[in-house]
Coordinates of C-alpha atoms in Angstrom, one line a residue:
M109 CA 111.7 86.5 77.2
R110 CA 109.2 87.6 79.8
R111 CA 106.6 90.2 79.0
L112 CA 104.8 92.8 81.1
I113 CA 101.7 94.1 79.3
L114 CA 100.1 97.4 80.5
V115 CA 96.6 98.0 79.4
T116 CA 96.1 101.7 79.8
S117 CA 93.6 104.5 79.0
P118 CA 91.4 107.0 80.8
P119 CA 88.6 105.4 82.9
A120 CA 85.6 103.7 81.2
C121 CA 87.4 103.1 77.9
G122 CA 87.0 99.3 78.2
K123 CA 90.3 98.4 79.9
T124 CA 88.9 95.7 82.1
F125 CA 86.9 93.9 79.4
I126 CA 89.9 94.1 76.9
S127 CA 92.4 93.0 79.6
K128 CA 90.3 90.0 80.5
E129 CA 89.8 89.0 76.8
V130 CA 93.5 89.5 76.1
S131 CA 94.4 87.4 79.2
K132 CA 92.1 84.6 78.1
A133 CA 93.7 84.6 74.6
L134 CA 97.3 84.7 75.8
K135 CA 97.2 82.1 78.6
P136 CA 99.2 81.3 80.6
I137 CA 99.2 84.8 82.1
V138 CA 98.9 86.5 85.4
Y139 CA 96.1 89.1 85.3
L140 CA 96.4 92.1 87.8
D141 CA 93.7 94.8 88.0
K142 CA 94.5 98.0 89.9
D143 CA 90.8 98.2 90.8
T144 CA 91.3 95.3 93.2
L145 CA 93.2 97.8 95.4
I146 CA 90.3 100.2 95.6
G147 CA 89.0 98.4 98.7
L148 CA 92.2 99.3 100.5
S149 CA 92.0 102.9 99.2
N150 CA 88.4 103.2 100.3
Q151 CA 89.5 102.2 103.8
V152 CA 92.2 105.0 103.7
F153 CA 89.6 107.5 102.9
K154 CA 87.4 106.2 105.7
V155 CA 90.0 106.2 108.5
A156 CA 91.3 109.7 107.3
H157 CA 87.7 111.0 107.5
Q158 CA 88.0 112.1 103.9
E159 CA 85.3 112.1 101.1
N160 CA 85.7 109.1 98.9
N161 CA 86.8 111.1 95.9
R162 CA 89.4 109.6 93.6
S163 CA 89.8 113.0 91.9
S164 CA 90.6 114.8 95.1
E165 CA 93.8 116.4 96.3
F166 CA 93.8 113.9 99.2
F167 CA 93.8 110.9 96.8
E168 CA 96.5 112.5 94.7
E169 CA 98.8 113.2 97.7
N170 CA 98.2 110.0 99.7
I171 CA 96.9 107.1 97.7
R172 CA 97.3 107.3 93.9
N173 CA 101.0 106.7 93.5
E174 CA 101.1 104.0 96.2
E175 CA 98.4 102.1 94.2
Y176 CA 100.6 102.1 91.2
E177 CA 103.7 101.1 93.1
V178 CA 101.9 98.2 94.7
I179 CA 100.5 96.9 91.4
I180 CA 104.0 97.1 89.8
D181 CA 105.6 95.3 92.7
L182 CA 103.0 92.6 92.5
A183 CA 103.6 92.3 88.7
L184 CA 107.4 92.0 89.2
E185 CA 107.0 89.4 91.8
A186 CA 104.5 87.4 89.5
L187 CA 107.2 87.4 86.8
D188 CA 109.1 84.9 88.9
Y189 CA 106.3 82.4 88.3
C190 CA 104.8 83.3 84.9
D191 CA 106.4 84.7 81.8
T192 CA 103.6 87.0 81.0
V193 CA 101.9 89.4 83.4
L194 CA 99.2 91.9 82.4
I195 CA 98.3 95.0 84.5
N196 CA 94.9 96.6 83.9
A197 CA 95.3 100.2 85.1
P198 CA 95.1 103.7 83.7
F199 CA 98.8 104.7 83.9
T200 CA 97.7 107.8 82.1
R201 CA 100.3 110.1 83.6
E202 CA 103.1 107.6 83.8
I203 CA 103.0 106.6 80.1
R204 CA 103.4 110.3 79.1
D205 CA 106.4 110.7 81.4
L206 CA 109.3 109.5 79.3
K207 CA 111.7 109.6 82.2
Y208 CA 109.4 107.4 84.3
M209 CA 109.0 105.0 81.3
D210 CA 112.8 104.8 80.8
N211 CA 113.2 103.9 84.5
F212 CA 110.4 101.4 84.2
R213 CA 112.0 99.7 81.2
K214 CA 115.3 99.5 83.1
K215 CA 113.6 97.9 86.1
L216 CA 111.9 95.4 83.7
K217 CA 115.3 94.7 82.0
E218 CA 116.6 93.6 85.4
H219 CA 113.9 91.0 85.4
D220 CA 114.7 89.9 81.8
C221 CA 111.3 91.3 80.7
E222 CA 110.0 93.3 77.8
L223 CA 107.3 96.0 78.0
V224 CA 104.1 96.1 75.9
V225 CA 101.7 99.0 76.3
I226 CA 98.2 98.7 75.0
W227 CA 96.5 102.1 74.8
V228 CA 92.7 101.7 74.6
E229 CA 91.3 104.3 72.3
T230 CA 87.6 105.1 72.9
S231 CA 85.6 108.2 72.2
K232 CA 84.7 110.4 75.1
E233 CA 81.0 109.9 74.3
V234 CA 81.3 106.2 74.5
C235 CA 83.3 106.5 77.8
H236 CA 80.6 108.7 79.3
Q237 CA 77.9 106.2 78.4
R238 CA 79.9 103.3 79.8
M239 CA 80.5 105.2 83.0
I240 CA 76.8 105.8 83.4
E241 CA 76.0 102.1 82.6
R242 CA 78.5 100.7 85.0
N243 CA 77.0 102.8 87.9
S244 CA 80.1 102.5 90.1
D245 CA 80.7 104.5 93.3
R246 CA 84.2 105.4 92.0
D247 CA 82.5 107.4 89.2
T248 CA 80.0 109.4 91.3
W249 CA 82.1 112.5 91.4
K250 CA 83.2 112.2 87.8
L251 CA 79.6 111.9 86.5
A252 CA 78.4 114.8 88.7
H253 CA 81.2 117.0 87.5
W254 CA 81.5 115.6 84.0
D255 CA 82.7 118.7 82.2
E256 CA 85.4 119.4 84.8
Y257 CA 86.4 115.8 84.9
I258 CA 86.6 115.2 81.2
A259 CA 88.6 118.5 80.7
G260 CA 91.3 116.9 82.8
C261 CA 91.5 113.7 80.8
N262 CA 93.9 113.2 78.0
F263 CA 92.4 110.9 75.3
E264 CA 95.3 111.5 72.9
K265 CA 97.6 108.5 72.0
P266 CA 100.8 108.7 74.1
E267 CA 103.9 109.7 72.2
G268 CA 107.4 108.3 72.5
I269 CA 106.4 104.8 73.5
P270 CA 107.9 102.4 70.9
E271 CA 106.1 99.4 72.6
L272 CA 102.7 101.0 72.1
W273 CA 99.7 99.2 70.6
V274 CA 96.5 101.2 69.9
F275 CA 93.4 99.1 70.6
K276 CA 90.4 100.8 69.1
N277 CA 87.3 100.2 71.2
S278 CA 84.5 102.6 70.3
S279 CA 82.4 99.9 68.7
T280 CA 82.1 96.1 68.5
E281 CA 83.7 96.1 65.0
E282 CA 86.7 98.1 66.3
F283 CA 87.1 95.8 69.2
N284 CA 86.9 92.7 67.1
Q285 CA 89.5 94.0 64.6
S286 CA 91.9 95.2 67.3
M287 CA 91.6 92.0 69.2
A288 CA 92.3 89.8 66.2
E289 CA 95.4 91.9 65.2
L290 CA 96.8 91.8 68.8
V291 CA 96.3 88.1 69.3
K292 CA 97.7 87.2 65.9
H293 CA 100.9 89.3 66.7
F294 CA 101.5 87.8 70.1
K295 CA 100.7 84.2 69.2
N296 CA 103.3 84.3 66.5

């Protein structure tokens, strides 16, 4: 059976590193990163004469959902060519919306595909430090308004997702243990 893996968490929890390591371990696989779409989103901000703020009302109303729809469409198309597709994207709202997830499972079933959700669990303090270290333009507003930003983030493990794997990632030791367990499970 085909498999779609969602690697999810709030920003700066380590999704990209984990996604790439999981992808290397589970080859053959199609790796898709929602951050690849940021260039297009930045252009939307520019032509709309809006501040490039991924936490803004403009982003929420005009860009956010479309980014998710496009990455899912790309994944479904990729399943025609490879049995395992991994999407690296926050999906923080979607995985807490059980109706959305039920509809998503139905869509995957039409493609003879099972869902796997990897929730990256990382402490807020580690995320803050990683965000500072990566020094990305997309984090400028978040870092300048850290208390406001972090208050709106839900770091709790999503409930009601039977396909959920928790990947602990606040330290190298946690990463190594989680990676070994995940690879062992999916290689068997």
